[in-house]
Short mmCIF file of C-alpha atoms and ligand atoms in Angstrom, two decimals:
data_model
loop_
_atom_site.label_atom_id
_atom_site.label_comp_id
_atom_site.label_asym_id
_atom_site.label_seq_id
_atom_site.Cartn_x
_atom_site.Cartn_y
_atom_site.Cartn_z
CA MET A 1 42.68 -23.23 222.12
CA ALA A 2 44.27 -20.09 222.71
CA HIS A 3 47.36 -17.94 224.59
CA LEU A 4 45.24 -15.20 226.73
CA LEU A 5 46.72 -12.57 229.14
CA ILE A 6 44.45 -11.63 232.13
CA VAL A 7 45.00 -8.16 233.32
CA GLU A 8 43.49 -7.50 236.75
CA ASP A 9 44.13 -5.99 240.00
CA ASP A 10 41.49 -8.07 242.07
CA GLU A 11 43.61 -11.05 242.85
CA LEU A 12 40.98 -13.49 243.65
CA LEU A 13 38.99 -12.43 240.25
CA ARG A 14 42.53 -12.59 238.67
CA ASP A 15 42.98 -16.49 239.97
CA GLY A 16 39.47 -17.27 239.11
CA LEU A 17 39.27 -16.10 235.83
CA CYS A 18 42.95 -17.86 235.52
CA ALA A 19 41.43 -21.37 236.73
CA GLN A 20 38.68 -20.86 234.31
CA LEU A 21 40.04 -19.92 231.27
CA VAL A 22 42.65 -23.25 231.55
CA ASN A 23 39.67 -24.89 232.54
CA ALA A 24 38.08 -24.23 229.57
CA GLY A 25 41.44 -25.51 227.49
CA HIS A 26 43.13 -22.06 227.00
CA THR A 27 46.56 -21.66 228.42
CA VAL A 28 46.95 -18.22 230.79
CA CYS A 29 49.48 -15.76 231.73
CA SER A 30 48.37 -12.94 234.02
CA ALA A 31 49.18 -9.39 234.91
CA PRO A 32 47.97 -7.45 238.60
CA ASP A 33 48.47 -3.80 236.83
CA GLY A 34 49.30 -2.10 233.81
CA ALA A 35 52.97 -2.22 233.63
CA GLN A 36 53.30 -5.64 234.20
CA ALA A 37 51.19 -6.07 231.65
CA GLN A 38 53.28 -4.13 229.22
CA THR A 39 56.08 -6.26 230.14
CA LEU A 40 54.36 -9.29 229.78
CA LEU A 41 53.19 -8.30 226.08
CA GLU A 42 56.46 -7.12 225.18
CA GLY A 43 58.12 -10.63 225.73
CA THR A 44 55.17 -12.66 225.39
CA ARG A 45 52.82 -13.53 222.00
CA VAL A 46 49.32 -13.98 223.00
CA ASP A 47 46.09 -14.63 221.42
CA GLY A 48 43.93 -12.20 223.19
CA VAL A 49 43.69 -9.99 226.48
CA ILE A 50 40.94 -9.58 229.08
CA LEU A 51 41.49 -6.51 230.52
CA ASP A 52 39.94 -4.66 233.63
CA LEU A 53 40.32 -0.96 233.39
CA GLY A 54 40.67 -0.05 236.52
CA LEU A 55 43.93 -0.96 237.08
CA PRO A 56 46.90 0.34 239.42
CA VAL A 57 50.23 2.19 237.92
CA ILE A 58 49.43 2.25 234.35
CA ASP A 59 45.45 2.30 234.19
CA GLY A 60 43.32 0.20 231.78
CA VAL A 61 42.45 2.34 228.81
CA SER A 62 46.15 3.68 228.92
CA VAL A 63 46.94 0.30 228.19
CA LEU A 64 44.66 -0.43 225.51
CA ARG A 65 45.89 2.69 223.41
CA TRP A 66 49.32 0.93 224.12
CA ILE A 67 48.37 -2.20 222.83
CA ARG A 68 46.44 -0.47 219.34
CA GLN A 69 50.05 1.08 218.89
CA ARG A 70 51.72 -2.30 218.93
CA HIS A 71 49.21 -4.72 217.62
CA THR A 72 46.13 -3.65 215.24
CA ALA A 73 44.26 -6.74 215.53
CA LEU A 74 45.11 -8.31 218.94
CA PRO A 75 41.62 -8.98 220.41
CA VAL A 76 41.10 -7.35 223.74
CA LEU A 77 38.28 -7.60 226.04
CA ILE A 78 37.71 -5.32 228.40
CA LEU A 79 36.13 -5.53 232.16
CA THR A 80 34.39 -2.56 233.31
CA ALA A 81 32.65 -1.33 236.57
CA ARG A 82 28.36 -1.47 236.09
CA ASP A 83 28.34 2.11 236.83
CA SER A 84 30.84 3.69 234.51
CA VAL A 85 29.79 4.09 231.13
CA GLU A 86 32.10 6.47 230.49
CA ASP A 87 34.75 4.44 231.08
CA ARG A 88 33.33 1.53 228.97
CA VAL A 89 32.65 4.12 226.06
CA GLN A 90 36.38 4.85 226.67
CA GLY A 91 37.32 1.55 226.21
CA LEU A 92 35.40 1.07 223.31
CA ASN A 93 36.69 4.04 221.34
CA ALA A 94 40.21 3.25 222.58
CA GLY A 95 39.85 0.17 220.39
CA ALA A 96 38.18 -2.88 222.99
CA ASP A 97 37.05 -5.25 220.71
CA ASP A 98 34.30 -6.38 223.47
CA TYR A 99 33.25 -5.42 227.19
CA LEU A 100 31.67 -6.87 230.07
CA THR A 101 30.40 -5.14 233.13
CA LYS A 102 31.49 -6.41 236.71
CA PRO A 103 30.27 -8.87 238.18
CA PHE A 104 29.94 -10.87 235.41
CA ASN A 105 28.90 -14.33 234.30
CA MET A 106 31.43 -16.88 233.85
CA ALA A 107 29.69 -18.74 231.23
CA GLU A 108 28.85 -15.14 229.07
CA LEU A 109 32.70 -14.53 229.59
CA LEU A 110 33.53 -17.70 227.88
CA ALA A 111 31.08 -17.26 225.33
CA ARG A 112 32.16 -13.87 224.25
CA LEU A 113 35.61 -14.52 224.56
CA GLN A 114 35.24 -17.53 222.14
CA ALA A 115 33.13 -15.46 219.63
CA MET A 116 36.06 -12.99 219.68
CA LEU A 117 38.68 -14.96 219.19
CA ARG A 118 36.67 -16.44 216.29
CA ARG A 119 35.91 -13.10 214.77
CA ALA A 120 40.11 -12.29 214.67
CA ARG A 121 40.62 -15.30 213.01
CA LEU A 122 37.55 -15.17 210.29
CA PRO A 123 38.83 -14.05 206.72
CA ALA A 124 35.39 -13.06 205.93
CA PHE A 125 33.62 -9.79 206.18
CA GLY A 126 36.47 -7.21 206.21
CA GLY A 127 38.40 -9.70 208.74
CA SER A 128 42.33 -10.62 208.39
CA LEU A 129 43.26 -13.56 206.50
CA GLU A 130 45.56 -15.45 209.05
CA VAL A 131 48.05 -18.53 208.36
CA GLU A 132 50.19 -20.37 211.01
CA GLY A 133 53.82 -20.76 209.91
CA GLY A 134 54.03 -24.41 211.61
CA GLY A 135 54.07 -23.20 215.07
CA ALA A 136 56.89 -20.44 214.19
CA LYS A 137 54.99 -17.30 213.48
CA SER A 138 51.61 -16.29 211.93
CA LEU A 139 51.30 -14.15 209.24
CA ARG A 140 47.83 -11.97 209.11
CA LEU A 141 46.82 -10.19 206.02
CA ASP A 142 44.61 -7.19 205.53
CA PRO A 143 41.47 -8.06 203.11
CA VAL A 144 41.50 -4.93 201.36
CA GLN A 145 44.76 -2.64 201.88
CA PRO A 146 48.07 -4.08 200.61
CA LEU A 147 49.32 -4.33 204.56
CA ALA A 148 50.55 -7.90 205.99
CA TRP A 149 52.06 -8.71 209.86
CA LEU A 150 54.25 -11.49 210.49
CA ASP A 151 53.86 -11.93 214.75
CA ASP A 152 52.04 -8.54 214.46
CA VAL A 153 55.46 -6.63 212.93
CA PRO A 154 54.27 -5.36 209.71
CA MET A 155 55.72 -6.55 206.72
CA GLU A 156 56.88 -4.07 203.82
CA LEU A 157 55.19 -5.43 200.89
CA THR A 158 54.24 -4.03 197.21
CA GLN A 159 50.62 -4.10 195.89
CA ARG A 160 51.58 -6.89 193.87
CA GLU A 161 53.53 -8.92 196.44
CA TRP A 162 50.26 -8.40 198.74
CA ALA A 163 48.18 -9.38 196.10
CA LEU A 164 50.38 -12.70 195.11
CA LEU A 165 50.48 -13.78 199.16
CA THR A 166 47.04 -13.37 199.67
CA LEU A 167 46.01 -15.54 196.69
CA LEU A 168 48.53 -18.17 198.05
CA VAL A 169 47.03 -17.75 201.62
CA GLY A 170 43.72 -18.29 200.48
CA ASN A 171 44.48 -21.37 198.50
CA MET A 172 47.08 -22.90 201.64
CA GLY A 173 48.51 -26.11 200.72
CA GLN A 174 46.74 -26.16 196.89
CA VAL A 175 48.55 -25.25 193.98
CA VAL A 176 47.77 -21.50 192.37
CA SER A 177 49.03 -21.39 188.93
CA ARG A 178 50.65 -18.75 186.91
CA GLU A 179 47.63 -17.75 185.15
CA ASP A 180 45.77 -17.25 188.36
CA VAL A 181 48.36 -14.72 189.66
CA LEU A 182 48.88 -13.05 186.47
CA GLY A 183 44.65 -12.57 186.29
CA VAL A 184 44.67 -10.96 189.75
CA TRP A 185 47.68 -8.92 188.73
CA GLN A 186 45.73 -7.48 186.10
CA THR A 187 43.14 -5.95 188.66
CA GLN A 188 45.66 -4.50 190.84
CA PRO A 189 47.32 -1.01 190.22
CA LEU A 190 51.09 -1.27 188.88
CA ASP A 191 53.50 -0.51 191.65
CA GLY A 192 56.35 0.60 189.63
CA SER A 193 58.05 -2.82 189.37
CA SER A 194 59.45 -3.79 185.88
CA GLY A 195 57.50 -6.39 184.06
CA GLY A 196 58.71 -9.10 181.88
CA SER A 197 58.50 -13.05 181.56
CA ASN A 198 60.57 -13.58 184.68
CA ALA A 199 58.42 -11.15 187.10
CA LEU A 200 56.53 -13.66 188.55
CA GLU A 201 59.62 -15.58 189.72
CA VAL A 202 61.29 -12.16 190.71
CA TYR A 203 58.36 -11.49 193.11
CA VAL A 204 57.99 -15.32 194.45
CA HIS A 205 62.07 -14.89 195.47
CA ARG A 206 61.48 -11.83 196.84
CA LEU A 207 58.35 -12.74 199.12
CA ARG A 208 60.29 -16.24 199.97
CA ARG A 209 62.91 -13.56 201.32
CA LYS A 210 60.29 -11.59 203.48
CA LEU A 211 58.74 -14.89 204.67
CA ALA A 212 62.28 -16.37 205.86
CA ASP A 213 62.03 -17.84 209.49
CA SER A 214 58.05 -17.49 209.52
CA GLY A 215 57.65 -21.22 208.91
CA LEU A 216 56.43 -20.75 206.04
CA ASN A 217 57.19 -21.59 202.59
CA ILE A 218 56.21 -21.21 198.82
CA ARG A 219 57.01 -24.14 196.89
CA ASN A 220 57.46 -23.92 193.25
CA VAL A 221 55.50 -26.90 191.63
CA ARG A 222 57.13 -27.50 188.63
CA GLY A 223 54.95 -26.81 185.43
CA LEU A 224 51.55 -25.89 187.33
CA GLY A 225 52.80 -23.28 189.75
CA TYR A 226 53.24 -22.23 193.60
CA MET A 227 52.00 -23.53 196.52
CA LEU A 228 52.34 -22.17 200.20
CA GLU A 229 52.81 -24.71 202.79
CA THR A 230 54.15 -24.60 206.12
CA GLU A 231 57.56 -25.42 206.17
CA ALA A 232 58.62 -28.84 207.58
CA LYS A 233 60.66 -29.13 210.96
CA1 CA B 301 40.09 -2.79 238.84
#
């Protein structure tokens, strides 16, 4: 189940889409134009967007660019008119993950949507690694570069902090030993922080601070190592 935003100015189509998506087990919010879509996105966290490109007030491609400046990884499926190849190309260039041309088949839309949401959650093949903090916030990690986001807000992480966090997220709910962390760190470039015997504890302490209010906690498992877990509410 996902929380989706439908942006479509055709009221019949919008209502139909909402009803079908709710039927398919999703929760939805909707907007009839680009400006209302932006207002909604500023106040609501969604897992995916279905975006018509031909919109009043602010057009779909502008909304898409606006989304990409704020949410690099938010899955967006665009809807375009069948004859407008240019729109489609412009939409994909502006960062759409997939597209459907109107009129479309609802079963195909649902299948494309599922595939898009699945890809967004996949850790493999260059996709990002993501965990939910007990319903509080979601943490997403870039698998290659030292980048991470809490609810799409970029975290400030050093190379080693990112490597440690990636290891913990990849082994969520399992103990990661000191040796595991030090082994991974050997493959990472230094980030200017001092070493020393208590270095790992210092990094864990810093990460805990950066994860405050995320619903995720790094537990110290005495004598064994560290474990990432969701905080008990
Ligand atoms: Ca339209």
